[in-house]
GROMACS .gro file of C-alpha atoms in nm:
model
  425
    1UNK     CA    1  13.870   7.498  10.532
    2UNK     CA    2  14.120   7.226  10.652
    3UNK     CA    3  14.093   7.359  11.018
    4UNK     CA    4  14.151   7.704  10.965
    5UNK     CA    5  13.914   7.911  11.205
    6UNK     CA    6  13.801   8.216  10.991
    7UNK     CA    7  13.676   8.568  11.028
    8UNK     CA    8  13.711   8.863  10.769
    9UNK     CA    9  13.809   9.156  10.752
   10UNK     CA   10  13.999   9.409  10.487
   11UNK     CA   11  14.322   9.553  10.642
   12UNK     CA   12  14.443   9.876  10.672
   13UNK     CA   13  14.856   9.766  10.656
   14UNK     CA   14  15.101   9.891  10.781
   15UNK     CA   15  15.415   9.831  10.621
   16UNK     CA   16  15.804   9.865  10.787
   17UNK     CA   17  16.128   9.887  10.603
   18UNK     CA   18  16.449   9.815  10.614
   19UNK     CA   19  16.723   9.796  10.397
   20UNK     CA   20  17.125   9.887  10.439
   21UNK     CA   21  17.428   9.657  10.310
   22UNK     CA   22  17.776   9.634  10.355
   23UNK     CA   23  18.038   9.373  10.460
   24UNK     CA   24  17.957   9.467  10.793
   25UNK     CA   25  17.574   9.349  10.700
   26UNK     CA   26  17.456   9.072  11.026
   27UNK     CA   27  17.822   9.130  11.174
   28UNK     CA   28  17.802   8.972  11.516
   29UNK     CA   29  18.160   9.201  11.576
   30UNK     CA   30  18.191   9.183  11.958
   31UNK     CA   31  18.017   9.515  12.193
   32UNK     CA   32  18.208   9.549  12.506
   33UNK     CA   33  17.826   9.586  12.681
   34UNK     CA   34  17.511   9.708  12.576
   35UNK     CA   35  17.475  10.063  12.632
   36UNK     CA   36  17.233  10.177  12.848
   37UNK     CA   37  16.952  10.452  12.712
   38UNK     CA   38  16.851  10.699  12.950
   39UNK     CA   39  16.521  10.535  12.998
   40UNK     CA   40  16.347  10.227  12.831
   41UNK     CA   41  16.174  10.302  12.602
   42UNK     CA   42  15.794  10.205  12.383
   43UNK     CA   43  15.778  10.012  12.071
   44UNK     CA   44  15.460  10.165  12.012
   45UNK     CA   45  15.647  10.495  11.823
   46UNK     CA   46  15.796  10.243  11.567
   47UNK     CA   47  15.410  10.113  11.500
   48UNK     CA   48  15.355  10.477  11.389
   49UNK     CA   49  15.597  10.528  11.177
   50UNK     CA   50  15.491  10.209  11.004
   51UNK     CA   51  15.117  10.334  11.025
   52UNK     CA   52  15.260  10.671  10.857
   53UNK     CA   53  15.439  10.483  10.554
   54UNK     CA   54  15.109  10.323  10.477
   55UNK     CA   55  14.904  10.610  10.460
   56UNK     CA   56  15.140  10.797  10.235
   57UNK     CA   57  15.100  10.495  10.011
   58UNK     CA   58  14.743  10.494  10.020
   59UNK     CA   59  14.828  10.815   9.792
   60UNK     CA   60  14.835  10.674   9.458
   61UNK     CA   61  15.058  10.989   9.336
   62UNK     CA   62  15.353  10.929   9.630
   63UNK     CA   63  15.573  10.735   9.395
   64UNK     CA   64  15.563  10.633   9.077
   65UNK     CA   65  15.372  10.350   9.015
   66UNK     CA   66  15.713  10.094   8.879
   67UNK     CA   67  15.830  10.146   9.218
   68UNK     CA   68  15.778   9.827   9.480
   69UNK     CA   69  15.572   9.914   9.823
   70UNK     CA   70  15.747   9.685  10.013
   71UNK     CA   71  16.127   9.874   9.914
   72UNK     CA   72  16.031  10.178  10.075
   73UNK     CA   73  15.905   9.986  10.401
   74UNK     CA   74  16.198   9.776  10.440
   75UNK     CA   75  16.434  10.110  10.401
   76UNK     CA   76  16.229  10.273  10.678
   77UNK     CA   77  16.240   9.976  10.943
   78UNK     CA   78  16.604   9.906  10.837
   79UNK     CA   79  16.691  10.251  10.916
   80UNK     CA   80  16.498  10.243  11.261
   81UNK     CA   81  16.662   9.926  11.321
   82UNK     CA   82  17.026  10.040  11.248
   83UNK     CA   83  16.962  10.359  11.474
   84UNK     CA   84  16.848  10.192  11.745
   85UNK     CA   85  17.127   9.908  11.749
   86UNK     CA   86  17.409  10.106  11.738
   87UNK     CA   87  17.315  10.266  12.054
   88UNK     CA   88  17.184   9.961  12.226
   89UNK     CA   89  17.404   9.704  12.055
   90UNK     CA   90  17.159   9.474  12.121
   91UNK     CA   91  17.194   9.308  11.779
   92UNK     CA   92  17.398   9.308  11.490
   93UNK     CA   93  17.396   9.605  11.250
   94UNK     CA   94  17.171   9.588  10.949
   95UNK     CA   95  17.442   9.773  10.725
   96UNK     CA   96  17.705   9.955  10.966
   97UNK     CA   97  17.659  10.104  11.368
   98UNK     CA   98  17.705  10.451  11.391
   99UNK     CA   99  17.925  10.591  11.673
  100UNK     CA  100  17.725  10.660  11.996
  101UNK     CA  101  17.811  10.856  12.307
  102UNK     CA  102  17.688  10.697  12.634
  103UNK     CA  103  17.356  10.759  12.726
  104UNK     CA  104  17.205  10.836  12.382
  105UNK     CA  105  16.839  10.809  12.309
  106UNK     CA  106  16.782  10.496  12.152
  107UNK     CA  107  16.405  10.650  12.105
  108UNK     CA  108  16.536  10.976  11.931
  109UNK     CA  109  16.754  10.769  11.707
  110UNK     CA  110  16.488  10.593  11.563
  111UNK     CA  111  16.235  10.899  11.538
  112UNK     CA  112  16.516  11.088  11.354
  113UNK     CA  113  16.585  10.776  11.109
  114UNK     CA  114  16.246  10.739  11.021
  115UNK     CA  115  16.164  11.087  10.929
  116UNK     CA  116  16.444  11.119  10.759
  117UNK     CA  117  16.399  10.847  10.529
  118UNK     CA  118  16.052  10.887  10.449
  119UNK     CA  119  16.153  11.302  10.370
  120UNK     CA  120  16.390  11.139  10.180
  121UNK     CA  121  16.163  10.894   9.979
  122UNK     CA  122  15.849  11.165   9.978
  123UNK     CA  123  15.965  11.497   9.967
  124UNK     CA  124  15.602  11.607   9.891
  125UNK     CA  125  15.519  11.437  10.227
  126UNK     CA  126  15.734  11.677  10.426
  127UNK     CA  127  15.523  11.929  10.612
  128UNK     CA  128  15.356  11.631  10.767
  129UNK     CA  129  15.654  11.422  10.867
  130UNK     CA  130  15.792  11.753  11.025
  131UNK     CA  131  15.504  11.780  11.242
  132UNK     CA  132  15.525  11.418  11.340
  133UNK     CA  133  15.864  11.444  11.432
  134UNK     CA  134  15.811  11.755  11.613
  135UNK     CA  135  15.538  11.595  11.798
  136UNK     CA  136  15.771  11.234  11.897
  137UNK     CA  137  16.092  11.461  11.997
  138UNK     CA  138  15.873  11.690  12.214
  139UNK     CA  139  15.772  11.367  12.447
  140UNK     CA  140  16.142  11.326  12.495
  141UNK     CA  141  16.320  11.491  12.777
  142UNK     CA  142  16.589  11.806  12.612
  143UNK     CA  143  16.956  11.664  12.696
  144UNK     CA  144  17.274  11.597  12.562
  145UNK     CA  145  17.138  11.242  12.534
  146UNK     CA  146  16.818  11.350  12.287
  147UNK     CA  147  17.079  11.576  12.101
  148UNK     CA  148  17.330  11.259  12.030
  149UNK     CA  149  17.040  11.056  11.957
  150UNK     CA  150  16.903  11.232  11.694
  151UNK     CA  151  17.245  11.254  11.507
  152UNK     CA  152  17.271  10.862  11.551
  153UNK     CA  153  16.934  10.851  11.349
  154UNK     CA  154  17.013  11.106  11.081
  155UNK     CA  155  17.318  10.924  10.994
  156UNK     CA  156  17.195  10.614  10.953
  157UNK     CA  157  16.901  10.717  10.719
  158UNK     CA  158  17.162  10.933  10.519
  159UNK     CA  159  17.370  10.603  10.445
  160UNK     CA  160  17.115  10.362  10.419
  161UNK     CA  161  16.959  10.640  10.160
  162UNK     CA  162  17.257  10.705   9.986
  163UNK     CA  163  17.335  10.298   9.929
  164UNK     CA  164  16.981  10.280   9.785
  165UNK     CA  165  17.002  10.549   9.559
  166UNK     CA  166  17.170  10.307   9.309
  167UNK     CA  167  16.965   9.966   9.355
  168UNK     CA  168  16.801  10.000   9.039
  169UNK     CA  169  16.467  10.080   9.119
  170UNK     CA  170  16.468  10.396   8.945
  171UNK     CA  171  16.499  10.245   8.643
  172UNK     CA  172  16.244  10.279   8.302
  173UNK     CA  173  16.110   9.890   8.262
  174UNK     CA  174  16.134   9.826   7.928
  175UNK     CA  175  15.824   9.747   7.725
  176UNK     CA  176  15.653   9.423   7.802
  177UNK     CA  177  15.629   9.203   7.477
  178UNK     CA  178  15.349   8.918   7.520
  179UNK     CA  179  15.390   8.589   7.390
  180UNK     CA  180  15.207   8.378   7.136
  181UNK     CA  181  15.262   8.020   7.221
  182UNK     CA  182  15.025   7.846   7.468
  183UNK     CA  183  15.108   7.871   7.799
  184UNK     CA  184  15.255   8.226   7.720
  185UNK     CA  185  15.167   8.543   7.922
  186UNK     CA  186  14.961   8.804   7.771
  187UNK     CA  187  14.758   9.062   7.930
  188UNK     CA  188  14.425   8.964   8.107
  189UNK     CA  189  14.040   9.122   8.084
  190UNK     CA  190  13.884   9.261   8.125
  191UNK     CA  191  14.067   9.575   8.056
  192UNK     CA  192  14.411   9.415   7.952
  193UNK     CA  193  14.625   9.581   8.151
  194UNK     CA  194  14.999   9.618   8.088
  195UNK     CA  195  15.233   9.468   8.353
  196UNK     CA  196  15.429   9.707   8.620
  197UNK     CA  197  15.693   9.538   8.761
  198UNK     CA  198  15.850   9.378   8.459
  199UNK     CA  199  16.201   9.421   8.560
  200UNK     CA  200  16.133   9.408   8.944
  201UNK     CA  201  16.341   9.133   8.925
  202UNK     CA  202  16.679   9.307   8.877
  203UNK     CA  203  16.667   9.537   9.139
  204UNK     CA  204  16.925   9.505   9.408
  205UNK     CA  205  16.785   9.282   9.707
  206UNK     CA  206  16.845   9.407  10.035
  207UNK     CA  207  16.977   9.057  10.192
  208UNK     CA  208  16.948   8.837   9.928
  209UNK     CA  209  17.284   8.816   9.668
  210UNK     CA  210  17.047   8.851   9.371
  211UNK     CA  211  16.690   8.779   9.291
  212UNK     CA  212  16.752   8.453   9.092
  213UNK     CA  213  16.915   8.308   9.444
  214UNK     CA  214  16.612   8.065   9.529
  215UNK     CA  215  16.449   8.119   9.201
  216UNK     CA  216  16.174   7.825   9.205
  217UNK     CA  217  16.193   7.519   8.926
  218UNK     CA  218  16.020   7.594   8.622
  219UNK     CA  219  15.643   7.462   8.648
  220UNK     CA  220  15.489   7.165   8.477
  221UNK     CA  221  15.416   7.220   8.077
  222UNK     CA  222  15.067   7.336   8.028
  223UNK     CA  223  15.049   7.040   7.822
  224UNK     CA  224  15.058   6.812   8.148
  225UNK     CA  225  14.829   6.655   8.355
  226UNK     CA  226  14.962   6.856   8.642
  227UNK     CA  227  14.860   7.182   8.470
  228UNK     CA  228  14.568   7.020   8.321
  229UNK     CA  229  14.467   6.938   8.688
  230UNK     CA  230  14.548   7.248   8.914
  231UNK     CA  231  14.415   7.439   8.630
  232UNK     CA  232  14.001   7.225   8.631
  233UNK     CA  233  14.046   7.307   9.010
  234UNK     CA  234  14.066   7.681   8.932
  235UNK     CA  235  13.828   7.667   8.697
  236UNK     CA  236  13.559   7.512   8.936
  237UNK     CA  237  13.595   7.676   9.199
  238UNK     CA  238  13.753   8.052   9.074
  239UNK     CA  239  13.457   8.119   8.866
  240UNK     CA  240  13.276   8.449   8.868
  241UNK     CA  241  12.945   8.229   8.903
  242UNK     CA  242  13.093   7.866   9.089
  243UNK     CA  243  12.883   7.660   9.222
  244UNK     CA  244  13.141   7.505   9.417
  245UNK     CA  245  13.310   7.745   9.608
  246UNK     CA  246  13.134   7.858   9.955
  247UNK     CA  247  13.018   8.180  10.115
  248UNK     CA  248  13.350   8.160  10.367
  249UNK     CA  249  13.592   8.106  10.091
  250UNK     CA  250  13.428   8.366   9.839
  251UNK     CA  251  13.469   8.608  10.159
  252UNK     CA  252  13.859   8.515  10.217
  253UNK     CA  253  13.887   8.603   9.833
  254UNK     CA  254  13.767   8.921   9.853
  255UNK     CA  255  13.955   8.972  10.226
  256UNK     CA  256  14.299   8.857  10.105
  257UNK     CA  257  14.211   9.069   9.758
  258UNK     CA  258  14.105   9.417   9.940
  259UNK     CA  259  14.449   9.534  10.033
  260UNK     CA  260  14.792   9.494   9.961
  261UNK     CA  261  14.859   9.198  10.120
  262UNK     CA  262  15.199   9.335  10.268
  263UNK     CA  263  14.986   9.621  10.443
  264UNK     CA  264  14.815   9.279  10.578
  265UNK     CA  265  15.114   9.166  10.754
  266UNK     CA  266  15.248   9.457  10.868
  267UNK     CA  267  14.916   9.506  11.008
  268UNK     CA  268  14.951   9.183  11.207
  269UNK     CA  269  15.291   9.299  11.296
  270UNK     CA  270  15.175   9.595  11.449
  271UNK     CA  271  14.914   9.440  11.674
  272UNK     CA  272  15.168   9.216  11.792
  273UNK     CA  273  15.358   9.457  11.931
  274UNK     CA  274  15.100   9.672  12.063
  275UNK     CA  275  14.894   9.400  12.240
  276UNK     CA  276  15.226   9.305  12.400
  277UNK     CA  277  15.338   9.632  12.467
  278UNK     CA  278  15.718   9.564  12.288
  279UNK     CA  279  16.021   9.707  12.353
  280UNK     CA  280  16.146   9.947  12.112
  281UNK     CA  281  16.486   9.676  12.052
  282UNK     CA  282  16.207   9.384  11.985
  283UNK     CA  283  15.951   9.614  11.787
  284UNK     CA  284  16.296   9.733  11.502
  285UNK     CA  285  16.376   9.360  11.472
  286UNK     CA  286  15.973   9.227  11.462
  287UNK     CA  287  15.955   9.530  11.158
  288UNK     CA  288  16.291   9.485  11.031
  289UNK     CA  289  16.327   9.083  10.949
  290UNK     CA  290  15.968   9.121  10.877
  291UNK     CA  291  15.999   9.385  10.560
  292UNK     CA  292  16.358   9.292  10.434
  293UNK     CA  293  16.164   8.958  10.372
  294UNK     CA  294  15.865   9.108  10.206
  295UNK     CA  295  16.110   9.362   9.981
  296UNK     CA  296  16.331   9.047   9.909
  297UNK     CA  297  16.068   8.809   9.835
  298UNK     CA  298  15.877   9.101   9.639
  299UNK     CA  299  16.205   9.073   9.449
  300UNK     CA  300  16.259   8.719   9.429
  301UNK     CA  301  15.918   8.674   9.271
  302UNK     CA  302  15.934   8.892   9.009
  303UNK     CA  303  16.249   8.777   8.903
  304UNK     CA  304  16.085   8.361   8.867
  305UNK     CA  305  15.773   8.565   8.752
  306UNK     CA  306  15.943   8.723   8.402
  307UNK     CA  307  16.180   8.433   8.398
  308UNK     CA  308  15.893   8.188   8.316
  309UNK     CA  309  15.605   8.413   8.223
  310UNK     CA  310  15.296   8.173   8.280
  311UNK     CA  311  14.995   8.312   8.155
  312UNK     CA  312  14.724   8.336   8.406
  313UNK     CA  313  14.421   8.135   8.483
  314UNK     CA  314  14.176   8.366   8.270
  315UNK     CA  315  14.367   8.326   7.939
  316UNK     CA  316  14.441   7.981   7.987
  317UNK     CA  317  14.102   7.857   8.040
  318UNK     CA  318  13.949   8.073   7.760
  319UNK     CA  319  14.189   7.939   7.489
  320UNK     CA  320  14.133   7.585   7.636
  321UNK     CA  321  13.967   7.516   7.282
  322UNK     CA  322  14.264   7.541   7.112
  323UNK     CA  323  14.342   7.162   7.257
  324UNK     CA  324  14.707   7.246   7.400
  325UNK     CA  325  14.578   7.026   7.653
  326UNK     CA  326  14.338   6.727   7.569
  327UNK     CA  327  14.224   6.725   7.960
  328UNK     CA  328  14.106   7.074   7.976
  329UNK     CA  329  13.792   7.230   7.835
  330UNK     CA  330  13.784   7.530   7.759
  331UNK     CA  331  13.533   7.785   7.813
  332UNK     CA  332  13.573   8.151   7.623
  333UNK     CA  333  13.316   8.297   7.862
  334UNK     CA  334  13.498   8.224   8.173
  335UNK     CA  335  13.528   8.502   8.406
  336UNK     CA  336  13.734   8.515   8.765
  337UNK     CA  337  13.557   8.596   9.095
  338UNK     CA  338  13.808   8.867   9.076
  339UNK     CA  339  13.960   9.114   8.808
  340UNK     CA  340  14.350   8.967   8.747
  341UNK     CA  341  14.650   9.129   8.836
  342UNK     CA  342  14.874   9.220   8.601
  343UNK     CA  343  15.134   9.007   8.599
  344UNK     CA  344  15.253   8.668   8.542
  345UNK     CA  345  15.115   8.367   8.743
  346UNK     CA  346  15.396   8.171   8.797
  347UNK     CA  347  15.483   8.201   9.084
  348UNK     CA  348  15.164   8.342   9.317
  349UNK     CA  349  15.261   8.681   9.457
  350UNK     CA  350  15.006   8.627   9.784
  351UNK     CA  351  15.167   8.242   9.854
  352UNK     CA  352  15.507   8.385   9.844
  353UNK     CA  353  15.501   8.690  10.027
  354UNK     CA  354  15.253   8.544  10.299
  355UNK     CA  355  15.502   8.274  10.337
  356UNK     CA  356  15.779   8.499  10.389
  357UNK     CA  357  15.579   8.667  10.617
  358UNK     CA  358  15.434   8.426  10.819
  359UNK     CA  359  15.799   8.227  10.867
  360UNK     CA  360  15.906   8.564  11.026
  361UNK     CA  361  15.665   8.591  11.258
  362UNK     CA  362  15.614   8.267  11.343
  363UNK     CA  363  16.013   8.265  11.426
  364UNK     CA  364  15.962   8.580  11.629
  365UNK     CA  365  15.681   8.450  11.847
  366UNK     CA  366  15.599   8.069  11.818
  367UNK     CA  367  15.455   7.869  11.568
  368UNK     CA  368  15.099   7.861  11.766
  369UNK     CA  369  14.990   8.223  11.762
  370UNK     CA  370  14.624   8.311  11.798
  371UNK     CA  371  14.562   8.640  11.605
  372UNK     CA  372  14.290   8.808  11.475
  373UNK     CA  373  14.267   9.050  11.153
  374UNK     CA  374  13.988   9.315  11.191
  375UNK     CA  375  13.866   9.585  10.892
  376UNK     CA  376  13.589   9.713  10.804
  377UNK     CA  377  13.398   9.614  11.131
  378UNK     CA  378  13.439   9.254  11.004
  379UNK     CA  379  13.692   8.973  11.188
  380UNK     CA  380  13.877   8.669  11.076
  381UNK     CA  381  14.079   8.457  11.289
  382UNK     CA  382  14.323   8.214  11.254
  383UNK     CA  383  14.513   8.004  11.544
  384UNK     CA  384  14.864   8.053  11.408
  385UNK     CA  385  15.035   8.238  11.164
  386UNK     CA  386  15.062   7.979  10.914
  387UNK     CA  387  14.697   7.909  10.935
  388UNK     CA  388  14.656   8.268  10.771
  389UNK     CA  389  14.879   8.245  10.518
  390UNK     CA  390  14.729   7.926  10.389
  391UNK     CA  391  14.438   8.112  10.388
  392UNK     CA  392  14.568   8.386  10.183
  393UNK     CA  393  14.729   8.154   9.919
  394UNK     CA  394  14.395   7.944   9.860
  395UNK     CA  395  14.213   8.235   9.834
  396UNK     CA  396  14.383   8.292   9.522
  397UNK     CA  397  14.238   7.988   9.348
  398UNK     CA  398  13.931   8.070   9.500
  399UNK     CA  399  13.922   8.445   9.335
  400UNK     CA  400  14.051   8.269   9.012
  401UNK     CA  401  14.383   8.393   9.012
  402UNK     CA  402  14.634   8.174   9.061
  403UNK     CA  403  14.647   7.791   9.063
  404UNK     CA  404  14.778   7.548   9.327
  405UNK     CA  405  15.169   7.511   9.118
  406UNK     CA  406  15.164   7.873   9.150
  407UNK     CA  407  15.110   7.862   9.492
  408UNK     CA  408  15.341   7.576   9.575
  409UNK     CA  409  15.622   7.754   9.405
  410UNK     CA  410  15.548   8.126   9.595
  411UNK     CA  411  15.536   7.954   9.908
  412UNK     CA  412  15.866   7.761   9.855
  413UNK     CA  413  16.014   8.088   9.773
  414UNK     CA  414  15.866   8.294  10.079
  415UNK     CA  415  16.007   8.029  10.306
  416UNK     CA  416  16.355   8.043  10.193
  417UNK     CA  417  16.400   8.378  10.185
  418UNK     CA  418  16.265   8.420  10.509
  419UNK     CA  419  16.462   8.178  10.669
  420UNK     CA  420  16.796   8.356  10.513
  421UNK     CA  421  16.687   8.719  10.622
  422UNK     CA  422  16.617   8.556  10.976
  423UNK     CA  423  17.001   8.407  10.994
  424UNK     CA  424  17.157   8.753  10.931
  425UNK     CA  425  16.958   8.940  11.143
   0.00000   0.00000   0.00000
């Protein structure tokens, strides 16, 4: 597997948030001096606030199901982000600082924020969240420093909901209507599902100007021999019943396929910071550059997704007797390793957003990372973080989902976008 060191598992996620704009957005205005917090303080309470978020996701009934995972983790982490800065100025604000006395609590700020917004996003989830920030305050020492920290937080998930509130997220997507010619994108079996996310695209990014900013060039005509040639590789090795494709990789399909693969990331994210015991000013800005690029790339891609809708490897491959390609064969019977999502190919959702996510990281702590990804008692390891996202965009051919121009194109994307969140914050 071109020198990527494996090991499996299926991760539990965790995903962060973040998301606030306004002209003040990655100001680098001038802070007389960092203010000091009346005591450093752990990373580890913005880890579970992250592990919260994914566990009220793992609800199928916490939002409805048009709405994007990755915009309510980037609203949480940018909201523990903002909090935290504009007591520590230790950065530049996300959307705006709020107004701190001396000696607030950086930690209570970013307790408060995060409650707040995920109240605010769940109101079903409230009992819960109450208890949790009960249960974070209580470890913090009663002061006029708590009290101003906890009104730093508030505010800053009250504005960062409020400038949400009309992104365009809420929004009905219109029916999706499938096309007829060949290359077109029609719903996939086995149960033909209709596509989600159809107008994902349009939704206000969170750093980005619009989705269409680094929208990808449109793909080769499925009449090529480019098509004609990443498609064959799918179909040899993405094959319910391929003879080609080995244990390892038919494990690192199912692995990369058994959880979101944002929850991956964040999951990486938040063994980062709790092997290296983080501050809580590194752990906001690991979470926060780390889910704006996920939300924006999540975005990004569905924007280039309904722009070109490719049909996916299935459909192609079964209608390869209709000869819109003399070099492919085609095969009615074919059947993926894995059931396809529902949603255009072009371009792959796991190339783009592992991209995205493994730029970040890799720009937070070094391009030559060991890490390790555990679930479900099982292990894989990779020696950097680029090493796993390679992984996690092959193992999209190798599930029969995606082909190697739909990976090229998601990766492109990932990288960009990642490498404009990381400039601004």
């Amino acid at each position: 597997m071109g020198g990527i060191q494996k090991t499996l598992a299926v991760l539990t996620g965790t995903a962060l948030a973040a998301g606030l704009t306004s002209p003040a957005f990655g100001s680098t205005a001038t802070h007389a001096q960092p203010l000091r917090t009346a005591a450093a303080a752990s990373g580890m309470p913005v880890v579970e606030w992250n592990r919260e978020l994914i566990t009220i996701l793992s609800d199928p009934k916490a939002q409805p199901s048009t709405v994007h995972p990755t915009r309510s983790f980037a609203i949480l982490q940018a909201a523990e982000y903002d909090a935290v800065v504009s007591i520590t100025r230790t950065g530049p604000a996300y959307v705006s600082s709020v107004s701190a006395p001396r000696g607030a609590r950086a930690d209570a700020a970013a307790d408060q924020a995060a409650h707040d917004v995920l109240v605010a996003l769940y109101p079903a989830k409230r009992a819960g969240l109450d208890q949790r920030l009960k249960s974070r305050l209580s470890a913090i020492p009663d002061g006029a420093g708590k009290q101003a920290g906890t009104r730093v937080g508030a505010e800053v998930a009250r504005r960062l909901i409020s400038l949400r509130s009309h992104d365009g997220s809420s929004v009905k997507p219109p029916p999706f209507r499938p096309g007829s010619k060949a290359g077109d994108y029609r719903s996939t079996p086995p149960d033909f599902p209709a596509p989600v996310f159809t107008n994902w695209g349009s939704v206000k990014p969170f750093v980005l100007a619009t989705g269409s900013q680094f929208r990808p060039p449109a793909p080769p005509a499925v009449s090529s021999a480019a098509y004609a040639t990443a498609l064959n590789e799918v179909k040899a090795l993405g094959s319910k019943t391929s003879r080609t494709r080995t244990p390892d990789q038919t494990a690192a399909a199912k692995f990369w396929a058994a959880a979101p693969v944002w929850n991956v990331w964040n999951q990486i994210a938040q063994n980062l910071v709790t092997a290296q015991n983080a501050s809580l000013e590194k752990a906001v800005k690991v979470f926060a550059r780390l889910d704006l690029a996920l939300a924006d790339t999540a975005i990004a891609m569905y924007d280039a997704k309904y722009a070109y809708r490719v049909w996916r490897p299935v459909t192609a491959i079964r209608l390869g007797g209709t000869h819109y390609n003399p070099r492919i064969t085609g095969d009615p019977a074919w059947t993926p390793l894995l059931p396809t999502a529902p949603d255009p190919s072009y371009p792959g959702a796991h190339g783009a957003l592992s991209q995205a996510a493994a730029t970040t990281l890799a720009g937070l702590y070094g391009a030559h990372h060991p890490l390790a990804v555990t679930s479900k008692g099982v292990t894989r390891t990779f020696p950097g973080f680029q090493d796993a996202a390679t992984e996690a965009w092959l193992s999209r051919i190798w599930s029969g989902q995606h082909t190697s121009l739909d990976n090229s194109a998601g990766r492109q994307l990932g990288t960009q976008v990642a490498d404009f969140v990381a400039r601004r914050l």
